[in-house]
């Protein structure tokens, strides 16, 4: 399972690429593999305020529907509309083209509360 | 918790890195690599499914025909030895579909009755009841655990299978034939559950691994029950536990053709006749959506602002590229009407259609 060292993670299998006050969010390689073929993504609306831990998107595979929980508190400033027509990007490139939304963080210091790659690996192995 | 049954091919599935999941009391492959890829392979080329979780009850004897004729809704007089028939076993009290079944009429006094995984014991019990009513003798035996059933399906299924089991590829649709393969007697039927051409092969468990290997080596791709589900949904075929089951009659499921009223008495006839006279309270319909988001099982359906029913199965259609579903609706909500599906609190527009979503090619 691919777990890049330069990202932060939630125990619910989202990843975060933080850059100052902004953060890109997606789901981990482990999550996409568990879900199977992604066929639809319900993206959050741009401008929405989301709380850390709150459901803000849905990813549907042929097997199931899964909530995506925002790993951090902030405002949605951009969503990946490429997923509207090619949701399989989440399977093909979960840490790149398969990103889901971007947040303007309420407090960039919150990023430190997320898991690093080693801690996330431990969550998967548990 | 009872332990799950394993297919005789279990080790082969695991060697192929299949994702295994519980299904009807069995642990079976859900997917090998990708549900979508396996689905497309079945629509475009050929795949093989291990469907050993389906039951096989072998019925033999002078009374077998009459017993099955009483137990099941379809009419065996419409076929003959060497043919297969789709049929229903009804509850005697309320005409619910206890199970939907394929009968393989193997020899004049020998039938393979094939229920769904978890219903084999119900069917077995009903056969006892049927035997008591029929003249002649019937012996019936659950032979599920001693055999494997492989479904080879897809437009190239017969051509590819011809290189492996020549006689099997020649068995016509809804025909049943014995086929000799490497000293093992197979029973092959021109049946399936995908909306594609193909055959199903019944093989004794000791020879099953070798047959599986030969089929896979011929370029027929293993596919799991995930793809089998999206394939059957596109073909508008019911799945017991969703479109059929307790409280659901064949008439509600729009499968009235499975019931032959002119054949005489059968289990569940009286309550079903009563429903036919008063009219069904709900009817199985198809739903399609504009976009990729599918309605899902248990979502409620609204028509003109009023709740009119519930989705029983729904998914993204890999072939069509939009959402499809089967749903029980108030019977006056006709094909062509626009409805709303309550998908976790959001209303998803859908159109009522008459299944199948995809015509057999």
mmCIF file of C-alpha atoms in Angstrom, chain B residues 10 55 64 76 95 105 130 134 137 157 161 166 181 225 282-283 331 336:
data_model
loop_
_atom_site.group_PDB
_atom_site.id
_atom_site.type_symbol
_atom_site.label_atom_id
_atom_site.label_comp_id
_atom_site.label_asym_id
_atom_site.label_seq_id
_atom_site.Cartn_x
_atom_site.Cartn_y
_atom_site.Cartn_z
ATOM 1 C CA UNK B 10 -11.194 -21.645 -2.957
ATOM 2 C CA UNK B 55 -27.392 -25.257 -4.690
ATOM 3 C CA UNK B 64 -39.859 -36.750 -9.828
ATOM 4 C CA UNK B 76 -42.379 -28.875 -17.225
ATOM 5 C CA UNK B 95 -47.461 -17.109 -2.543
ATOM 6 C CA UNK B 105 -33.917 -31.755 -16.929
ATOM 7 C CA UNK B 130 -44.127 -32.556 -3.106
ATOM 8 C CA UNK B 134 -47.015 -37.269 -6.131
ATOM 9 C CA UNK B 137 -41.284 -42.457 -6.130
ATOM 10 C CA UNK B 157 -17.577 -17.627 -24.417
ATOM 11 C CA UNK B 161 -14.648 -22.742 -24.572
ATOM 12 C CA UNK B 166 -15.622 -28.935 -27.400
ATOM 13 C CA UNK B 181 -14.201 -34.210 -20.560
ATOM 14 C CA UNK B 225 -19.852 -11.939 -7.855
ATOM 15 C CA UNK B 282 -46.940 -2.941 -6.183
ATOM 16 C CA UNK B 283 -45.017 -3.774 -9.313
ATOM 17 C CA UNK B 331 -48.648 -0.130 -10.030
ATOM 18 C CA UNK B 336 -42.056 7.022 -18.903
#
